[in-house]
Short mmCIF file of C-alpha atoms and ligand atoms in Angstrom, two decimals:
data_model
loop_
_atom_site.label_atom_id
_atom_site.label_comp_id
_atom_site.label_asym_id
_atom_site.label_seq_id
_atom_site.Cartn_x
_atom_site.Cartn_y
_atom_site.Cartn_z
CA MET A 1 0.00 0.00 0.00
CA ASN A 2 1.22 3.50 -0.85
CA ARG A 3 1.14 6.42 1.56
CA GLY A 4 -1.86 8.65 1.07
CA ALA A 5 -3.74 5.98 -0.90
CA SER A 6 -7.50 6.36 -0.74
CA ALA A 7 -9.93 3.48 -0.31
CA THR A 8 -10.76 2.84 -3.96
CA ILE A 9 -11.55 -0.66 -5.26
CA ALA A 10 -7.92 -1.02 -6.44
CA THR A 11 -6.69 0.00 -3.00
CA GLU A 12 -9.02 -2.52 -1.37
CA ARG A 13 -7.20 -5.21 -3.30
CA GLU A 14 -3.83 -3.75 -2.36
CA VAL A 15 -4.83 -3.64 1.28
CA ARG A 16 -5.98 -7.25 1.29
CA ALA A 17 -2.69 -8.26 -0.31
CA ASP A 18 -0.86 -6.74 2.67
CA PHE A 19 -2.44 -9.31 5.04
CA PRO A 20 -0.86 -12.73 4.39
CA ILE A 21 -3.41 -14.62 6.51
CA LEU A 22 -6.15 -13.65 4.05
CA ARG A 23 -4.50 -15.91 1.47
CA GLU A 24 -5.00 -18.92 3.76
CA ARG A 25 -7.72 -21.51 3.24
CA THR A 26 -9.57 -23.43 5.90
CA SER A 27 -9.18 -27.22 6.27
CA ARG A 28 -12.39 -27.52 4.17
CA GLY A 29 -10.65 -25.60 1.39
CA LYS A 30 -12.71 -22.43 1.89
CA PRO A 31 -11.15 -19.00 1.57
CA LEU A 32 -10.90 -17.21 4.89
CA THR A 33 -13.65 -14.65 5.46
CA TYR A 34 -12.45 -12.93 8.61
CA LEU A 35 -15.27 -11.02 10.30
CA ASP A 36 -14.02 -11.00 13.88
CA SER A 37 -11.80 -7.93 14.00
CA ALA A 38 -13.56 -6.64 17.12
CA ALA A 39 -12.01 -9.64 18.91
CA THR A 40 -8.61 -9.11 17.32
CA SER A 41 -7.49 -7.68 14.00
CA GLN A 42 -5.26 -9.35 11.43
CA LYS A 43 -1.68 -8.08 10.95
CA PRO A 44 -0.16 -6.64 7.79
CA GLN A 45 3.15 -8.02 6.56
CA VAL A 46 4.99 -4.84 7.65
CA VAL A 47 4.00 -5.45 11.28
CA ILE A 48 5.10 -9.09 11.11
CA ASP A 49 8.37 -7.87 9.53
CA ALA A 50 8.92 -5.30 12.28
CA LEU A 51 8.73 -8.05 14.92
CA ASP A 52 11.04 -10.27 12.92
CA ARG A 53 13.55 -7.46 12.32
CA TYR A 54 13.77 -6.58 16.01
CA TYR A 55 14.58 -10.17 17.01
CA ARG A 56 16.94 -10.73 14.08
CA GLU A 57 18.80 -7.42 14.07
CA TYR A 58 18.73 -5.54 17.36
CA ASN A 59 17.21 -7.62 20.16
CA ALA A 60 18.51 -6.04 23.37
CA ASN A 61 17.07 -4.72 26.60
CA ILE A 62 16.21 -1.02 26.69
CA HIS A 63 17.17 1.91 28.93
CA ARG A 64 20.20 -0.05 30.17
CA GLY A 65 22.84 -1.08 27.62
CA VAL A 66 25.41 1.38 26.26
CA TYR A 67 26.16 -0.73 23.20
CA GLU A 68 24.83 -0.01 19.73
CA ILE A 69 21.95 -2.47 19.42
CA ALA A 70 20.68 -1.57 22.91
CA ALA A 71 20.61 2.09 21.93
CA ARG A 72 18.82 1.17 18.70
CA ALA A 73 16.21 -0.86 20.62
CA THR A 74 15.68 1.99 23.11
CA ASP A 75 15.29 4.52 20.29
CA ALA A 76 12.79 2.34 18.41
CA PHE A 77 10.79 1.65 21.60
CA GLU A 78 10.57 5.35 22.49
CA GLU A 79 9.87 6.32 18.88
CA ALA A 80 6.87 3.92 18.96
CA ARG A 81 5.61 5.72 22.07
CA ALA A 82 5.96 9.05 20.25
CA LYS A 83 3.97 7.62 17.32
CA VAL A 84 1.12 6.64 19.65
CA ALA A 85 1.21 10.11 21.21
CA ARG A 86 0.96 11.74 17.78
CA PHE A 87 -1.78 9.34 16.67
CA LEU A 88 -3.93 10.32 19.68
CA ASN A 89 -2.76 13.96 19.64
CA ALA A 90 -1.47 13.68 23.21
CA ALA A 91 0.52 16.69 24.40
CA GLU A 92 3.70 14.62 24.84
CA PRO A 93 4.96 11.01 24.69
CA ALA A 94 5.35 10.98 28.50
CA GLU A 95 1.55 10.81 28.71
CA ILE A 96 1.59 7.39 27.00
CA ILE A 97 2.15 4.45 29.35
CA TRP A 98 2.77 1.02 27.84
CA THR A 99 0.52 -1.70 29.24
CA ARG A 100 -0.27 -5.23 28.11
CA ASN A 101 -3.71 -4.24 26.83
CA THR A 102 -6.83 -2.16 27.55
CA THR A 103 -7.67 -4.33 30.55
CA GLU A 104 -4.34 -3.64 32.23
CA ALA A 105 -4.61 0.09 31.44
CA ILE A 106 -7.99 0.29 33.18
CA ASN A 107 -6.69 -1.72 36.13
CA LEU A 108 -3.74 0.67 36.38
CA VAL A 109 -6.12 3.59 36.85
CA ALA A 110 -8.38 1.65 39.23
CA TRP A 111 -5.47 0.65 41.47
CA SER A 112 -3.33 3.74 41.28
CA TRP A 113 -5.69 6.70 40.79
CA GLY A 114 -8.64 4.93 42.44
CA GLY A 115 -6.66 3.75 45.44
CA ALA A 116 -5.29 7.25 46.08
CA ASN A 117 -8.41 9.29 45.36
CA LEU A 118 -11.57 7.31 46.06
CA HIS A 119 -13.13 7.09 49.48
CA ALA A 120 -16.22 5.56 51.06
CA GLY A 121 -19.35 7.11 49.60
CA ASP A 122 -17.68 8.44 46.40
CA VAL A 123 -19.47 7.54 43.21
CA ILE A 124 -18.02 5.77 40.15
CA LEU A 125 -20.35 6.14 37.17
CA ILE A 126 -20.18 3.61 34.36
CA SER A 127 -22.68 2.54 31.70
CA GLU A 128 -24.64 -0.66 31.31
CA LEU A 129 -22.90 -1.20 27.94
CA GLU A 130 -19.47 -1.86 29.36
CA HIS A 131 -17.15 -4.72 28.54
CA HIS A 132 -16.25 -6.68 31.69
CA SER A 133 -12.82 -5.00 31.57
CA ASN A 134 -14.48 -1.66 32.29
CA LEU A 135 -16.82 -3.06 34.93
CA VAL A 136 -15.06 -5.64 37.10
CA PRO A 137 -12.06 -3.39 38.05
CA TRP A 138 -14.54 -0.77 39.32
CA GLN A 139 -16.55 -3.38 41.24
CA LEU A 140 -13.35 -4.48 42.98
CA LEU A 141 -12.29 -0.86 43.59
CA ALA A 142 -15.70 -0.12 45.12
CA GLU A 143 -15.28 -3.12 47.42
CA ARG A 144 -11.80 -1.97 48.48
CA THR A 145 -12.72 1.66 49.11
CA GLY A 146 -16.42 1.64 50.01
CA ALA A 147 -17.13 3.73 46.90
CA GLN A 148 -20.43 3.23 45.19
CA LEU A 149 -21.01 2.07 41.59
CA ARG A 150 -23.74 3.79 39.61
CA PHE A 151 -24.88 3.03 36.04
CA ILE A 152 -26.03 5.03 33.03
CA PRO A 153 -28.90 2.79 31.88
CA VAL A 154 -29.47 1.31 28.44
CA ASP A 155 -32.91 0.51 27.08
CA GLU A 156 -34.04 -2.83 25.63
CA ARG A 157 -32.62 -1.84 22.20
CA GLY A 158 -29.21 -1.22 23.74
CA GLU A 159 -29.45 2.59 23.49
CA LEU A 160 -27.71 4.55 26.22
CA MET A 161 -30.23 6.71 28.11
CA LEU A 162 -28.55 10.02 28.84
CA GLY A 163 -31.66 11.93 29.96
CA ASN A 164 -30.76 11.66 33.66
CA LEU A 165 -27.01 12.03 33.22
CA ASP A 166 -26.70 15.23 35.26
CA ARG A 167 -28.52 13.64 38.20
CA LEU A 168 -26.38 10.50 37.90
CA LEU A 169 -23.27 12.69 37.96
CA GLU A 170 -24.11 14.20 41.35
CA GLY A 171 -21.36 13.30 43.83
CA CYS A 172 -19.48 11.47 41.09
CA ALA A 173 -15.67 11.31 41.24
CA LEU A 174 -15.01 9.22 38.15
CA VAL A 175 -16.86 8.34 34.96
CA ALA A 176 -15.56 5.24 33.15
CA ILE A 177 -17.21 4.66 29.80
CA THR A 178 -16.62 2.98 26.51
CA HIS A 179 -16.17 5.02 23.33
CA VAL A 180 -17.64 2.30 21.08
CA SER A 181 -19.66 -0.70 22.29
CA ASN A 182 -17.90 -3.95 21.40
CA THR A 183 -21.18 -5.84 21.35
CA LEU A 184 -23.37 -3.42 19.38
CA GLY A 185 -20.89 -1.17 17.60
CA THR A 186 -22.62 1.96 18.93
CA ILE A 187 -20.44 5.09 18.83
CA LEU A 188 -21.18 6.96 22.05
CA PRO A 189 -21.37 10.79 22.24
CA ILE A 190 -18.13 10.96 24.22
CA ALA A 191 -17.53 14.70 23.78
CA GLU A 192 -20.91 15.47 25.35
CA ILE A 193 -20.46 12.95 28.19
CA VAL A 194 -16.96 14.28 29.00
CA ALA A 195 -18.15 17.90 29.03
CA ARG A 196 -21.05 17.10 31.34
CA ALA A 197 -18.86 14.95 33.62
CA HIS A 198 -16.24 17.70 33.88
CA ALA A 199 -18.92 20.29 34.62
CA ALA A 200 -19.98 18.04 37.52
CA GLY A 201 -16.38 17.82 38.77
CA ALA A 202 -15.72 14.20 37.74
CA ILE A 203 -12.71 12.92 35.84
CA VAL A 204 -13.28 10.63 32.85
CA LEU A 205 -11.67 7.40 31.69
CA VAL A 206 -12.68 6.28 28.22
CA ASP A 207 -12.27 2.68 27.09
CA GLY A 208 -11.02 3.12 23.54
CA ALA A 209 -10.48 -0.56 22.70
CA GLN A 210 -13.11 -0.53 19.93
CA ALA A 211 -12.81 3.13 18.94
CA ALA A 212 -9.12 3.77 18.39
CA PRO A 213 -8.91 1.17 15.57
CA HIS A 214 -11.81 2.77 13.67
CA LEU A 215 -12.12 6.48 14.45
CA ALA A 216 -9.71 9.40 14.51
CA VAL A 217 -9.31 10.03 18.25
CA ASP A 218 -8.02 13.35 19.56
CA VAL A 219 -7.58 13.06 23.31
CA ARG A 220 -6.99 16.81 23.68
CA ALA A 221 -9.96 17.92 21.59
CA LEU A 222 -12.14 15.52 23.60
CA ASP A 223 -10.46 16.71 26.83
CA LEU A 224 -10.07 13.09 28.01
CA ASP A 225 -8.40 12.42 31.33
CA PHE A 226 -7.57 8.77 30.62
CA TYR A 227 -7.86 6.70 27.43
CA ALA A 228 -7.13 2.97 27.16
CA LEU A 229 -6.54 0.87 24.05
CA SER A 230 -5.09 -2.43 22.81
CA ALA A 231 -2.71 -2.71 19.86
CA HIS A 232 -4.01 -6.10 18.76
CA LYS A 233 -7.35 -4.61 17.67
CA MET A 234 -5.63 -2.06 15.44
CA LEU A 235 -3.28 -4.16 13.29
CA GLY A 236 -0.64 -4.45 16.02
CA PRO A 237 0.54 -7.45 18.04
CA THR A 238 -1.09 -8.94 21.12
CA GLY A 239 0.42 -8.21 24.52
CA ILE A 240 0.80 -4.46 24.06
CA GLY A 241 -1.55 -1.57 24.74
CA ILE A 242 -1.45 1.86 26.26
CA LEU A 243 -2.90 4.10 28.87
CA TYR A 244 -3.06 7.76 27.93
CA GLY A 245 -3.31 10.08 30.94
CA LYS A 246 -3.05 13.82 31.40
CA ARG A 247 0.38 14.63 32.85
CA ALA A 248 -0.99 16.32 35.99
CA LEU A 249 -3.08 13.25 36.85
CA LEU A 250 -0.28 10.78 36.13
CA GLU A 251 2.25 12.85 38.11
CA ALA A 252 0.04 12.79 41.17
CA MET A 253 -0.65 9.04 41.02
CA PRO A 254 1.38 6.47 42.97
CA PRO A 255 3.12 3.68 40.99
CA PHE A 256 1.04 0.66 39.99
CA LEU A 257 3.53 -2.23 39.63
CA SER A 258 6.98 -1.87 41.15
CA GLY A 259 10.49 -3.20 40.57
CA GLY A 260 13.18 -2.46 38.01
CA ASP A 261 13.09 0.50 35.58
CA MET A 262 10.37 2.42 37.45
CA ILE A 263 12.72 3.68 40.18
CA ARG A 264 15.03 6.67 40.51
CA SER A 265 16.91 5.48 43.59
CA VAL A 266 16.60 2.50 45.91
CA SER A 267 17.98 1.86 49.39
CA TYR A 268 17.15 -1.01 51.73
CA GLU A 269 14.63 1.21 53.46
CA ARG A 270 12.90 3.13 50.70
CA SER A 271 12.75 4.03 47.03
CA THR A 272 12.04 7.06 44.91
CA PHE A 273 10.42 6.74 41.54
CA ASN A 274 11.30 7.47 37.95
CA GLU A 275 9.74 10.29 35.98
CA LEU A 276 6.85 9.79 33.56
CA PRO A 277 6.18 7.59 31.72
CA TRP A 278 8.63 5.06 33.19
CA LYS A 279 7.23 5.41 36.73
CA PHE A 280 4.43 3.12 35.53
CA GLU A 281 6.57 0.66 33.54
CA ALA A 282 8.07 -1.83 35.98
CA GLY A 283 10.33 -4.58 34.69
CA THR A 284 11.44 -5.33 31.15
CA SER A 285 8.83 -4.03 28.74
CA ASN A 286 7.29 -5.79 25.77
CA ILE A 287 9.86 -4.19 23.48
CA ALA A 288 9.25 -6.02 20.20
CA ASP A 289 5.48 -5.64 20.32
CA ALA A 290 5.66 -1.94 21.22
CA ILE A 291 7.94 -1.32 18.23
CA ALA A 292 5.68 -3.33 15.92
CA PHE A 293 2.66 -1.40 17.24
CA GLY A 294 4.45 1.73 16.04
CA THR A 295 4.60 0.14 12.57
CA ALA A 296 0.87 -0.65 12.76
CA ILE A 297 0.22 3.02 13.50
CA ASP A 298 2.34 4.02 10.49
CA TYR A 299 0.18 1.71 8.39
CA LEU A 300 -3.10 3.12 9.72
CA GLU A 301 -1.88 6.68 9.21
CA ALA A 302 -0.83 5.92 5.65
CA TYR A 303 -4.29 4.46 5.01
CA GLY A 304 -5.88 7.42 6.78
CA MET A 305 -8.31 7.16 9.70
CA GLY A 306 -10.89 9.07 7.66
CA ASN A 307 -10.62 6.34 5.02
CA VAL A 308 -11.02 3.65 7.69
CA ARG A 309 -14.30 5.25 8.70
CA SER A 310 -15.62 5.75 5.17
CA HIS A 311 -14.65 2.22 4.15
CA GLU A 312 -16.50 0.76 7.13
CA ARG A 313 -19.54 2.98 6.63
CA ALA A 314 -19.80 1.80 3.02
CA LEU A 315 -19.44 -1.84 4.05
CA LEU A 316 -22.02 -1.46 6.81
CA ALA A 317 -24.48 0.17 4.38
CA TYR A 318 -23.95 -2.70 1.94
CA ALA A 319 -24.37 -5.27 4.73
CA TYR A 320 -27.61 -3.67 5.97
CA GLU A 321 -28.92 -3.75 2.41
CA ARG A 322 -27.95 -7.41 1.88
CA LEU A 323 -29.30 -8.46 5.28
CA ALA A 324 -32.67 -6.70 4.88
CA PRO A 325 -34.42 -9.66 3.16
CA LEU A 326 -33.23 -11.93 5.97
CA GLU A 327 -34.70 -9.54 8.55
CA GLU A 328 -38.08 -10.36 7.04
CA ARG A 329 -37.30 -14.03 7.79
CA GLY A 330 -36.48 -13.52 11.46
CA LEU A 331 -32.99 -12.02 11.51
CA ALA A 332 -32.77 -9.55 14.42
CA ILE A 333 -30.01 -6.92 14.32
CA TYR A 334 -29.15 -5.25 17.64
CA GLY A 335 -27.71 -1.80 18.11
CA PRO A 336 -28.25 1.42 16.17
CA HIS A 337 -28.65 -0.05 12.65
CA ASP A 338 -27.39 3.31 11.40
CA VAL A 339 -24.07 3.85 9.59
CA ASP A 340 -23.63 7.27 11.20
CA ARG A 341 -23.80 5.88 14.74
CA SER A 342 -22.19 2.48 14.24
CA SER A 343 -18.64 1.33 14.03
CA GLY A 344 -18.11 -1.76 11.85
CA VAL A 345 -20.10 -4.23 13.96
CA ILE A 346 -23.30 -6.18 13.26
CA SER A 347 -24.68 -8.09 16.23
CA MET A 348 -27.54 -10.42 15.40
CA ASN A 349 -29.68 -13.46 16.08
CA PHE A 350 -31.47 -15.43 13.42
CA ALA A 351 -34.95 -16.71 14.33
CA ASP A 352 -34.49 -19.35 17.06
CA ILE A 353 -31.05 -20.54 15.90
CA HIS A 354 -28.60 -20.32 18.80
CA ALA A 355 -25.78 -17.86 18.10
CA HIS A 356 -23.20 -20.62 18.57
CA ASP A 357 -24.93 -22.85 16.01
CA LEU A 358 -24.99 -19.93 13.61
CA ALA A 359 -21.28 -19.31 14.12
CA SER A 360 -20.53 -23.03 13.62
CA ILE A 361 -22.46 -23.16 10.34
CA LEU A 362 -20.67 -20.02 9.13
CA ASP A 363 -17.38 -21.62 10.11
CA THR A 364 -18.04 -24.52 7.72
CA GLU A 365 -18.01 -21.86 4.97
CA GLY A 366 -14.79 -20.25 6.24
CA VAL A 367 -16.66 -17.28 7.75
CA CYS A 368 -15.22 -16.32 11.14
CA ILE A 369 -17.58 -14.46 13.50
CA ARG A 370 -17.86 -14.37 17.27
CA ALA A 371 -20.86 -15.80 19.15
CA GLY A 372 -21.60 -15.42 22.84
CA HIS A 373 -21.95 -12.64 25.38
CA HIS A 374 -18.87 -10.77 24.09
CA CYS A 375 -17.70 -10.14 27.68
CA THR A 376 -20.82 -8.04 28.26
CA MET A 377 -22.94 -10.47 30.28
CA PRO A 378 -25.11 -7.82 31.99
CA LEU A 379 -25.91 -6.21 28.62
CA MET A 380 -27.22 -9.55 27.33
CA GLY A 381 -29.79 -9.35 30.13
CA ARG A 382 -30.83 -5.86 29.03
CA LEU A 383 -31.27 -7.09 25.44
CA ASP A 384 -33.09 -10.15 26.80
CA VAL A 385 -30.89 -12.60 24.88
CA ALA A 386 -28.46 -15.31 25.99
CA ALA A 387 -25.98 -14.51 23.24
CA THR A 388 -25.58 -12.80 19.89
CA ALA A 389 -23.66 -13.61 16.72
CA ARG A 390 -21.34 -10.72 15.93
CA ALA A 391 -19.72 -9.90 12.59
CA SER A 392 -17.16 -7.10 12.67
CA PHE A 393 -15.34 -5.38 9.82
CA TYR A 394 -12.00 -3.73 9.28
CA ILE A 395 -10.01 -2.20 6.45
CA TYR A 396 -9.21 -5.53 4.78
CA ASN A 397 -12.87 -6.59 4.46
CA ASP A 398 -14.80 -6.05 1.25
CA ARG A 399 -18.21 -6.75 -0.26
CA ASN A 400 -17.24 -10.37 -0.97
CA ASP A 401 -16.95 -10.89 2.78
CA VAL A 402 -20.45 -9.51 3.29
CA ASP A 403 -21.70 -11.78 0.50
CA ALA A 404 -20.06 -14.78 2.19
CA LEU A 405 -21.74 -13.84 5.47
CA VAL A 406 -25.15 -13.62 3.78
CA ALA A 407 -24.61 -16.93 1.96
CA GLY A 408 -23.69 -18.55 5.30
CA LEU A 409 -26.84 -17.18 6.92
CA GLU A 410 -28.89 -18.52 4.02
CA LYS A 411 -27.28 -21.93 4.50
CA ALA A 412 -28.29 -21.77 8.19
CA ALA A 413 -31.84 -20.88 7.16
CA THR A 414 -31.94 -23.98 4.94
CA ILE A 415 -30.55 -26.26 7.66
CA PHE A 416 -33.01 -24.92 10.24
CA ARG A 417 -35.88 -24.85 7.72
CA ILE A 418 -36.54 -21.14 8.04
CA SER A 419 -38.84 -20.05 5.23
N1 LIG B 1 -13.08 -7.08 23.39
C1 LIG B 1 -14.25 -8.58 21.88
O1 LIG B 1 -14.33 -9.60 21.21
P1 LIG B 1 -8.15 -6.53 25.94
O2 LIG B 1 -8.61 -7.96 26.09
O3 LIG B 1 -7.61 -5.97 27.22
O4 LIG B 1 -7.27 -6.31 24.76
O5 LIG B 1 -9.47 -5.69 25.59
C2 LIG B 1 -10.53 -5.69 26.51
C3 LIG B 1 -11.67 -4.89 25.99
C4 LIG B 1 -12.02 -3.75 26.66
N2 LIG B 1 -12.99 -2.95 26.21
C5 LIG B 1 -13.68 -3.23 25.09
C6 LIG B 1 -14.74 -2.29 24.62
C7 LIG B 1 -13.36 -4.38 24.37
O6 LIG B 1 -14.03 -4.66 23.25
C8 LIG B 1 -12.34 -5.24 24.84
C9 LIG B 1 -12.03 -6.53 24.12
C10 LIG B 1 -12.93 -8.25 22.57
O7 LIG B 1 -15.19 -7.79 22.01
C11 LIG B 1 -12.39 -9.44 23.28
S1 LIG B 1 -13.36 -9.90 24.68
#
């Protein structure tokens, strides 16, 4: 793919060619139709090469060695941090803390900021849409501190109900909310929620796991206090993610994990801590994956985040159109059903076919989707379903993938005798 390329049909082909796994066939000889990017994205060759190059050419520990390859590794690692900072429009790379993933980033805030700042009776406000990663850490924090958990409700269609937000924000110290729902694909009005939370005196953590891969995110324009994301959902490797935090907040927070690299000085009695961002990065970091994440960001920037969005909107529109006849035969689609308010996710159930059966039938055709509660068990209760079947798109998907999904659903209709 060339820099600055726009998402034309020719570019679609070029993009697909960058992802070697898409040339694979299943054991039944079917081409791979990968529609599970919300779980994890595929990796372009350049990202795989970046990992390989690090281990082949300059594998060394960082921030320690004086020799050439150690300096090269340190430079590449810190350059990757600077790329993430630029990608999110953070004020400085020191506001980007490497973590293993979104889950660890949220736990960092819950333990460090939450432990230092929350007290009995304080309110943590989250939504009923949250992934378990943005729910369970706050439940545990509430248990530790005596703080109280409050919820922004969703209705039976999965729509967030913001009518009572100002009342819910009363006495609230922290709002923790997702930017895009992993189960429904809904893009939440984060700018409005942040402004209202700040007006009420609360700080805001946004779970960006499903947003950062698909939308241009500007943490300063949105005035976010904390933002968490995982590289593996945005063309990067597993095992690496980040926490963005405003410098003033991060400075005031105690360390999370402790040990090597995060210290300034250590005696037998006490220690002082390193400056940002290293204060929060104890032990040897995931060097190779951080560097390769930087390459994934280069790739996304070359493609253009605006193009990511327009490509996914077009695919969603095509999918809604192709799925419409099946809706008349009992296909239920959850979430906004609106390209303007949806990221590239379609969550569905087909008549009385269990979501897992649907996913298994699609698998026989090489179509990979996720079925289950999507780590949002309480939301399943709100939608009054046990599970959904979720197809999710990314830049390497095209209309053929949607056609394969529809053909798989039609096969399921035949097997289950749905007329
Ligand atoms: N959702 C999905 O299939 P980790 O596992 O830490 O990289 O990401 C956790 C996470 C947090 N928030 C949201 C909104 C998410 O979607 C996820 C991961 C995947 O929906 C795997 S469960």
